[in-house]
Amino acid sequence: MMGRKLVPRERTEIINLEEFVPQDHLLRAIDRYLDLAEFRTHLKPFYSHTGRPSVDPELIIRMLIIGYCYGIRSERRLCEEVHLNLAYRWFCHLGIHDRVPDHSTFSKNRHGRFRDSDAFRELFESVLRRCIVEGLVGGEGFATDASIVKADAQRQRAVPGTQHISWGDPNQETRPVREYLAALDAANPAAPPKYVSLTDPAASWSAASGPAFFAYSTNYLIDVKAGIIVDVEPSPSNHAAESQATRTMIDRVEQRQHLKPQRLIGDTAYGTATMLGWLVKHKGIEPHVPVWDKSERTDGTFAISAFVWNEQANEYRCPAGHALRSQWRAFTSPRSHITKAGTINYHASQWDCQQCSLKAQCCPNTPTRKIARSIHEDARDVARHIMDTPEYWQSRRQRKKVEVLFAHLKRILKLDRLRLRGPSGAHDEFLLAATAQNLRRMAKRLCPGSLNSAKSAT
């Protein structure tokens, strides 16, 4: 017999949300380790002591964590999902009849007290401190990398960087334009960018893959023990800015979390002489990084490795035994001979080169052989020595943990394109996404049963 059961839709029922959320649900594990007491204390000075009570900032943060954990990119849709989903209501401490805040509440708080107090940075660091307490951060080895994320700017709204742009009154322009003009006045760059977006001028023109587009780079610094993100920093999409972002993150983690790694793992983009010199000489960190070296020759002539360096004599010796020096006569006033590129040029005597039988293999097209030695060459030698050790190959395998996080960021959290504009918008989105990733990683490691729920949710 066919059964039939129709319940009147207007019937009132008493519901206990605790019964509707499975014990292995991802949000249960996250809620177990999410403590927003420090966050509330941090925000308290930015609220008035009188007037009508505001929307609870903890509710806003919990809703944003849901959005980033489950890849809900639209805040309007996020409000709808929290309204309908019982597990989301349970996580947000909302009763079945409690009203969900309007989507405009997020932008009002983000552009106001959240940004003034750097609330998202405080949220990220409070979660990081919990990861440290739970033993998920070793502090021995860090890995760094950058990933390009498309900006919310169309390439059709691009103008050449050399073209004069009349921005008008900065006070009447959009927030991304005001941020760009303020940064432009502070930085005073020597060379203009190739293209500038009229929508988000601070975004970089990138042709990393396929047709060019406007983008920002998210820079991660992770601890290799469990893949926890210890810091995140937005930057323009170029190697120099990404290396500077890594320096900023290392200094900030050391200052705020009292963590300083013994080794830093990175790809060739972080193997420049300046970066290696900073790591070895100023920070005392072993660079497990391939050296950025373009000195090897492809025309069959002697490479720099064929020349022997003598530290005491401050000279090179060529394969024929002749000296290459930075100066061949004494000067009344001592000179450093350091070029703008941070190198010292060592060159042989013209007499030695003209009489040498190996000139055709050494410098067939120039009168003398010249070698540009970096002022950080000793740091480069340290990195080259590390590249020959078994520990370096282990570090290369551990470097993949950063790439896995970037794949998770774009495929699971759906952050392959920014929704907010300007450097501050990129700052907010990258911090919230990294916070969600750390929370998910903590739930996976400390509550393995929640992993199945996390997979089904994505």
Coordinates of C-alpha atoms in Angstrom, one line a residue:
M1 CA 0.0 0.0 0.0
M2 CA 1.3 3.4 -0.9
G3 CA 1.8 5.5 2.1
R4 CA 1.2 9.3 2.3
K5 CA 2.1 11.8 4.9
L6 CA 1.4 15.5 4.5
V7 CA 2.5 17.8 7.3
P8 CA 0.9 21.2 7.3
R9 CA 3.6 23.7 6.4
E10 CA 2.3 26.3 8.8
R11 CA 2.7 23.9 11.8
T12 CA 4.9 25.2 14.5
E13 CA 7.6 22.9 15.8
I14 CA 10.3 23.0 18.4
I15 CA 13.7 22.3 16.9
N16 CA 17.0 21.7 18.6
L17 CA 19.7 22.6 16.2
E18 CA 22.2 20.5 18.1
E19 CA 20.4 17.4 16.9
F20 CA 20.6 18.4 13.2
V21 CA 24.4 18.9 13.0
P22 CA 26.3 15.6 12.6
Q23 CA 29.1 15.0 15.1
D24 CA 31.6 14.6 12.2
H25 CA 30.6 17.9 10.5
L26 CA 33.4 20.2 9.5
L27 CA 31.9 23.2 11.3
R28 CA 31.8 21.3 14.6
A29 CA 35.6 20.7 14.4
I30 CA 36.2 24.3 13.4
D31 CA 34.0 25.6 16.2
R32 CA 36.0 23.5 18.7
Y33 CA 39.2 25.4 18.0
L34 CA 37.8 28.8 17.0
D35 CA 38.0 31.2 19.9
L36 CA 37.0 34.8 19.1
A37 CA 37.6 36.3 22.6
E38 CA 40.8 38.0 21.6
F39 CA 39.1 39.3 18.4
R40 CA 36.3 40.9 20.4
T41 CA 38.8 42.5 22.8
H42 CA 40.7 43.8 19.8
L43 CA 37.6 45.4 18.3
K44 CA 36.1 46.8 21.5
P45 CA 37.8 50.3 21.3
F46 CA 36.4 50.8 17.8
Y47 CA 32.7 50.6 19.0
S48 CA 30.9 53.4 20.9
H49 CA 29.9 52.9 24.5
T50 CA 26.5 54.4 23.9
G51 CA 23.7 54.1 21.3
R52 CA 21.9 51.2 19.7
P53 CA 23.7 47.8 19.8
S54 CA 25.4 46.9 16.5
V55 CA 25.4 43.6 14.7
D56 CA 27.6 41.2 16.7
P57 CA 31.1 41.3 15.0
E58 CA 31.6 37.7 16.0
L59 CA 28.5 36.8 13.9
I60 CA 29.9 38.6 10.9
I61 CA 33.2 36.7 11.2
R62 CA 31.6 33.4 11.6
M63 CA 29.5 33.9 8.5
L64 CA 32.6 35.0 6.6
I65 CA 34.4 31.9 7.7
I66 CA 31.6 29.8 6.4
G67 CA 31.7 31.6 3.1
Y68 CA 35.5 31.1 2.6
C69 CA 35.4 27.5 3.9
Y70 CA 32.7 26.4 1.5
G71 CA 33.6 28.6 -1.5
I72 CA 30.6 30.9 -1.2
R73 CA 31.9 34.0 -3.0
S74 CA 28.8 36.2 -2.9
E75 CA 27.9 37.8 0.4
R76 CA 24.3 38.1 -0.7
R77 CA 24.2 34.3 -1.4
L78 CA 26.0 33.7 1.9
C79 CA 23.2 35.4 3.8
E80 CA 20.7 33.2 2.0
E81 CA 22.6 30.0 2.7
V82 CA 23.0 30.9 6.4
H83 CA 19.2 31.6 6.5
L84 CA 18.4 28.1 5.1
N85 CA 21.2 25.9 6.4
L86 CA 20.7 24.6 9.9
A87 CA 24.4 23.7 10.3
Y88 CA 25.3 27.2 9.3
R89 CA 22.9 28.6 11.9
W90 CA 24.3 26.4 14.6
F91 CA 27.9 27.6 13.8
C92 CA 26.8 31.2 13.9
H93 CA 24.9 30.8 17.2
L94 CA 21.6 31.8 15.5
G95 CA 18.3 30.3 16.5
I96 CA 15.8 29.1 14.0
H97 CA 13.8 32.3 14.3
D98 CA 16.8 34.7 14.5
R99 CA 17.3 37.1 11.7
V100 CA 20.3 36.9 9.5
P101 CA 22.1 40.2 9.0
D102 CA 21.7 42.0 5.6
H103 CA 24.5 41.6 3.1
S104 CA 25.3 45.3 3.3
T105 CA 26.5 44.8 6.8
F106 CA 29.7 43.2 5.6
S107 CA 30.8 46.0 3.4
K108 CA 29.9 48.7 6.0
N109 CA 32.0 46.9 8.6
R110 CA 34.8 46.0 6.2
H111 CA 35.3 49.6 5.0
G112 CA 34.9 51.0 8.5
R113 CA 36.0 49.5 11.8
F114 CA 37.3 46.2 10.4
R115 CA 39.8 47.9 8.1
D116 CA 40.7 50.6 10.6
S117 CA 41.5 48.0 13.3
D118 CA 43.1 45.5 10.9
A119 CA 40.6 43.0 12.3
F120 CA 41.3 40.3 9.7
R121 CA 45.0 40.3 10.5
E122 CA 44.1 39.9 14.2
L123 CA 41.7 37.1 13.3
F124 CA 44.3 35.3 11.2
E125 CA 47.0 35.6 14.0
S126 CA 44.6 34.4 16.7
V127 CA 43.9 31.2 14.6
L128 CA 47.7 30.9 14.0
R129 CA 48.4 31.1 17.8
R130 CA 45.9 28.3 18.4
C131 CA 47.7 26.2 15.7
I132 CA 50.9 26.8 17.6
V133 CA 49.3 25.8 20.9
E134 CA 48.0 22.6 19.4
G135 CA 51.6 21.7 18.2
L136 CA 50.9 22.0 14.5
V137 CA 53.8 24.6 13.9
G138 CA 57.3 23.3 14.3
G139 CA 59.2 26.5 13.6
E140 CA 62.2 24.7 12.1
G141 CA 61.5 25.1 8.4
F142 CA 59.4 27.6 6.4
A143 CA 58.5 27.5 2.8
T144 CA 57.4 30.5 0.7
D145 CA 55.8 31.0 -2.7
A146 CA 53.5 33.3 -4.6
S147 CA 50.4 32.7 -6.7
I148 CA 48.7 35.0 -9.1
V149 CA 45.0 35.7 -8.6
K150 CA 43.0 37.7 -11.1
A151 CA 41.8 41.1 -10.0
D152 CA 38.2 42.3 -10.5
A153 CA 39.3 44.5 -13.5
Q154 CA 38.6 43.9 -17.1
R155 CA 41.4 44.2 -19.6
Q156 CA 39.1 46.3 -21.8
R157 CA 39.4 49.1 -19.2
A158 CA 43.2 49.3 -19.6
V159 CA 45.2 52.2 -20.8
P160 CA 49.0 52.4 -21.6
G161 CA 51.1 53.2 -18.5
T162 CA 52.8 56.0 -20.3
Q163 CA 49.5 57.7 -21.1
H164 CA 48.6 60.7 -19.0
I165 CA 45.5 59.9 -16.9
S166 CA 43.4 62.6 -15.4
W167 CA 42.0 61.1 -12.2
G168 CA 40.2 64.3 -11.2
D169 CA 39.5 65.1 -7.5
P170 CA 40.9 62.1 -5.5
N171 CA 38.3 62.7 -2.8
Q172 CA 35.5 62.0 -5.3
E173 CA 37.2 58.9 -6.8
T174 CA 36.6 55.3 -5.9
R175 CA 38.5 53.7 -3.0
P176 CA 40.8 51.6 -5.2
V177 CA 41.8 54.8 -7.2
R178 CA 42.5 56.7 -3.9
E179 CA 44.6 53.9 -2.6
Y180 CA 46.6 53.7 -5.9
L181 CA 47.3 57.5 -5.9
A182 CA 48.4 57.4 -2.3
A183 CA 50.7 54.5 -2.9
L184 CA 52.0 56.2 -6.1
D185 CA 52.9 59.4 -4.2
A186 CA 54.7 57.3 -1.5
A187 CA 56.6 55.0 -3.9
N188 CA 57.4 57.3 -6.8
P189 CA 58.3 54.5 -9.2
A190 CA 61.0 55.2 -11.8
A191 CA 59.3 53.2 -14.6
P192 CA 55.6 53.3 -15.4
P193 CA 53.7 50.0 -15.7
K194 CA 52.9 48.6 -19.1
Y195 CA 49.1 49.0 -18.7
V196 CA 47.0 50.6 -16.0
S197 CA 43.4 49.6 -15.1
L198 CA 41.0 52.4 -14.7
T199 CA 38.9 50.2 -12.4
D200 CA 41.7 48.9 -10.1
P201 CA 44.9 50.9 -10.9
A202 CA 47.0 49.1 -8.3
A203 CA 46.5 45.7 -10.1
S204 CA 49.5 44.4 -12.1
W205 CA 49.3 43.6 -15.8
S206 CA 50.3 39.9 -15.9
A207 CA 50.9 37.6 -18.8
A208 CA 51.8 34.6 -16.7
S209 CA 49.5 32.2 -18.6
G210 CA 47.5 32.8 -21.7
P211 CA 46.1 36.2 -22.5
A212 CA 47.3 39.0 -20.2
F213 CA 45.1 40.1 -17.4
F214 CA 45.2 42.3 -14.2
A215 CA 46.1 40.5 -11.1
Y216 CA 47.6 40.5 -7.6
S217 CA 49.9 38.0 -6.0
T218 CA 49.1 36.2 -2.7
N219 CA 52.3 35.3 -0.9
Y220 CA 52.3 32.4 1.6
L221 CA 54.8 31.6 4.3
I222 CA 54.1 28.2 5.7
D223 CA 55.5 25.9 8.3
V224 CA 56.5 22.6 6.7
K225 CA 55.6 20.4 9.7
A226 CA 51.8 20.4 9.0
G227 CA 51.5 23.0 6.2
I228 CA 50.1 25.7 8.4
I229 CA 50.2 29.2 6.9
V230 CA 52.2 31.4 9.3
D231 CA 51.7 34.6 7.3
V232 CA 50.2 35.9 4.1
E233 CA 50.9 39.1 2.2
P234 CA 49.5 40.6 -1.0
S235 CA 51.8 42.1 -3.5
P236 CA 52.1 43.2 -7.2
S237 CA 52.7 40.3 -9.5
N238 CA 56.5 40.5 -10.1
H239 CA 59.5 38.8 -8.6
A240 CA 60.9 41.8 -6.8
A241 CA 57.7 42.5 -5.0
E242 CA 57.2 38.9 -4.1
S243 CA 60.7 38.7 -2.6
Q244 CA 60.0 41.8 -0.6
A245 CA 56.8 40.3 0.6
T246 CA 58.6 37.3 1.9
R247 CA 61.0 39.5 3.8
T248 CA 58.1 41.3 5.3
M249 CA 56.4 38.1 6.4
I250 CA 59.6 36.6 7.9
D251 CA 60.2 39.8 10.0
R252 CA 56.5 40.0 11.0
V253 CA 56.4 36.4 12.2
E254 CA 59.6 36.8 14.1
Q255 CA 58.3 40.0 15.8
R256 CA 54.7 38.9 16.5
Q257 CA 54.9 35.1 17.0
H258 CA 58.6 34.8 18.0
L259 CA 59.2 32.2 15.3
K260 CA 62.4 32.2 13.3
P261 CA 63.1 29.3 11.0
Q262 CA 66.5 27.6 10.6
R263 CA 65.9 27.2 6.8
L264 CA 63.7 28.8 4.2
I265 CA 62.5 26.8 1.2
G266 CA 61.7 28.5 -2.1
D267 CA 62.0 28.3 -5.9
T268 CA 64.4 30.1 -8.1
A269 CA 62.5 33.4 -7.9
Y270 CA 63.9 33.8 -4.3
G271 CA 67.4 32.8 -5.3
T272 CA 68.6 36.4 -6.3
A273 CA 71.8 37.6 -4.8
T274 CA 70.0 40.3 -2.8
M275 CA 67.6 37.9 -1.2
L276 CA 70.2 35.3 -0.4
G277 CA 72.4 38.0 1.1
W278 CA 69.6 39.1 3.3
L279 CA 68.8 35.6 4.5
V280 CA 72.4 34.5 5.2
K281 CA 74.0 37.7 6.5
H282 CA 71.1 39.6 8.2
K283 CA 68.8 36.8 9.3
G284 CA 71.1 33.8 9.7
I285 CA 68.6 31.5 7.8
E286 CA 69.8 28.7 5.6
P287 CA 68.5 29.3 2.1
H288 CA 67.2 26.0 0.6
V289 CA 66.7 27.9 -2.6
P290 CA 68.1 27.4 -6.1
V291 CA 70.6 30.1 -7.0
W292 CA 69.4 32.5 -9.7
D293 CA 72.5 32.3 -11.9
K294 CA 72.8 33.4 -15.5
S295 CA 76.6 33.4 -15.6
E296 CA 76.9 30.1 -17.5
R297 CA 77.8 30.6 -21.2
T298 CA 76.4 28.7 -24.2
D299 CA 78.9 29.8 -26.8
G300 CA 81.6 27.3 -25.7
T301 CA 83.8 29.8 -23.8
F302 CA 84.9 29.4 -20.3
A303 CA 82.2 29.8 -17.6
I304 CA 82.8 31.6 -14.3
S305 CA 83.2 28.2 -12.6
A306 CA 86.5 27.8 -14.5
F307 CA 88.0 30.8 -12.7
V308 CA 89.4 30.3 -9.2
W309 CA 88.5 33.0 -6.6
N310 CA 91.2 34.1 -4.1
E311 CA 89.5 35.8 -1.1
Q312 CA 92.8 37.1 0.5
A313 CA 94.1 38.5 -2.8
N314 CA 90.7 39.8 -3.8
E315 CA 91.2 38.4 -7.3
Y316 CA 90.2 35.6 -9.8
R317 CA 92.7 33.4 -11.5
C318 CA 91.8 32.3 -15.1
P319 CA 92.6 28.8 -16.5
A320 CA 95.9 30.2 -17.8
G321 CA 96.9 31.4 -14.3
H322 CA 96.5 35.2 -15.0
A323 CA 94.8 37.5 -12.5
L324 CA 91.5 39.3 -12.8
R325 CA 91.3 42.3 -10.4
S326 CA 88.8 45.0 -9.7
Q327 CA 91.6 47.6 -9.9
W328 CA 95.1 47.5 -11.4
R329 CA 96.5 50.7 -9.8
A330 CA 96.2 52.4 -6.4
F331 CA 93.9 55.3 -6.0
T332 CA 94.4 58.2 -3.6
S333 CA 90.8 57.9 -2.4
P334 CA 89.7 54.2 -1.9
R335 CA 86.9 53.1 -4.2
S336 CA 84.3 50.4 -3.6
H337 CA 83.8 49.7 -7.3
I338 CA 80.3 48.6 -6.6
T339 CA 77.9 49.1 -9.5
K340 CA 74.2 49.9 -9.4
A341 CA 73.5 46.3 -10.0
G342 CA 75.3 45.4 -6.7
T343 CA 78.3 43.8 -8.4
I344 CA 82.1 44.4 -8.6
N345 CA 83.7 44.0 -12.0
Y346 CA 87.0 42.0 -12.2
H347 CA 88.9 42.2 -15.4
A348 CA 92.2 40.8 -16.7
S349 CA 95.2 42.8 -17.9
Q350 CA 94.9 43.6 -21.6
W351 CA 98.5 42.5 -22.0
D352 CA 97.9 39.1 -20.5
C353 CA 94.8 38.5 -22.7
Q354 CA 96.6 39.5 -25.9
Q355 CA 99.5 37.1 -25.3
C356 CA 97.3 34.2 -24.0
S357 CA 96.9 31.1 -26.1
L358 CA 93.4 30.4 -24.5
K359 CA 91.9 33.8 -25.6
A360 CA 89.8 32.1 -28.3
Q361 CA 88.2 30.0 -25.5
C362 CA 87.9 32.8 -23.0
C363 CA 87.1 36.2 -24.6
P364 CA 87.2 35.9 -28.4
N365 CA 85.1 39.0 -29.0
T366 CA 86.4 41.4 -26.3
P367 CA 89.9 42.7 -25.6
T368 CA 89.9 41.3 -22.0
R369 CA 87.9 38.9 -19.9
K370 CA 85.6 40.5 -17.3
I371 CA 83.7 38.9 -14.4
A372 CA 80.9 40.6 -12.5
R373 CA 81.0 39.3 -8.9
S374 CA 78.0 40.0 -6.7
I375 CA 78.6 41.7 -3.4
H376 CA 76.5 38.8 -2.0
E377 CA 78.6 36.1 -3.7
D378 CA 79.5 34.5 -0.3
A379 CA 75.8 34.0 0.4
R380 CA 75.3 32.6 -3.1
D381 CA 78.2 30.1 -2.3
V382 CA 76.3 29.1 0.9
A383 CA 73.2 28.4 -1.2
R384 CA 75.2 26.4 -3.8
H385 CA 76.7 24.3 -1.0
I386 CA 73.3 23.5 0.4
M387 CA 72.1 22.4 -3.0
D388 CA 74.5 19.5 -2.9
T389 CA 73.1 18.1 0.4
P390 CA 70.4 15.5 1.1
E391 CA 68.5 18.1 3.2
Y392 CA 68.0 20.2 0.1
W393 CA 66.3 17.5 -1.8
Q394 CA 64.0 16.9 1.2
S395 CA 63.2 20.6 1.2
R396 CA 62.3 20.4 -2.5
R397 CA 59.7 17.8 -1.7
Q398 CA 58.4 19.8 1.2
R399 CA 58.0 22.9 -1.0
K400 CA 55.1 21.2 -2.7
K401 CA 53.0 21.9 0.4
V402 CA 52.7 25.5 -0.6
E403 CA 51.6 24.6 -4.1
V404 CA 49.0 22.3 -2.7
L405 CA 47.6 25.2 -0.6
F406 CA 47.4 27.4 -3.7
A407 CA 45.5 24.6 -5.6
H408 CA 43.2 24.3 -2.7
L409 CA 42.7 28.1 -2.6
K410 CA 41.6 28.3 -6.2
R411 CA 39.8 25.0 -6.7
I412 CA 38.1 24.4 -3.4
L413 CA 37.7 27.9 -1.9
K414 CA 37.0 29.3 -5.4
L415 CA 39.4 32.2 -5.0
D416 CA 40.6 32.2 -8.5
R417 CA 39.4 35.8 -9.0
L418 CA 39.1 38.6 -6.4
R419 CA 35.8 40.1 -5.6
L420 CA 37.1 43.1 -3.8
R421 CA 39.2 45.8 -5.4
G422 CA 42.4 47.6 -4.5
P423 CA 45.3 46.6 -2.3
S424 CA 43.1 46.6 0.8
G425 CA 40.5 44.4 -0.8
A426 CA 43.2 41.9 -1.8
H427 CA 44.6 42.1 1.8
D428 CA 41.2 41.3 3.2
E429 CA 40.4 38.4 0.9
F430 CA 43.8 36.8 1.1
L431 CA 43.8 36.9 4.9
L432 CA 40.3 35.5 5.2
A433 CA 41.1 32.7 2.8
A434 CA 44.3 31.8 4.7
T435 CA 42.4 31.8 8.0
A436 CA 39.9 29.4 6.5
Q437 CA 42.6 27.1 5.2
N438 CA 44.3 27.0 8.6
L439 CA 41.0 26.2 10.3
R440 CA 40.3 23.4 7.8
R441 CA 43.8 22.1 8.2
M442 CA 43.5 22.2 12.0
A443 CA 40.2 20.4 11.8
K444 CA 41.7 17.7 9.5
R445 CA 44.7 17.1 11.7
L446 CA 43.0 17.2 15.1
C447 CA 39.5 15.8 14.2
P448 CA 40.1 13.3 11.4
G449 CA 36.4 12.4 11.4
S450 CA 35.5 15.8 10.1
L451 CA 37.5 15.2 6.9
N452 CA 34.6 13.2 5.3
S453 CA 32.2 16.1 5.9
A454 CA 34.7 18.6 4.5
K455 CA 35.0 16.5 1.3
S456 CA 31.3 16.2 0.8
A457 CA 30.8 19.9 1.4
T458 CA 33.1 20.7 -1.5

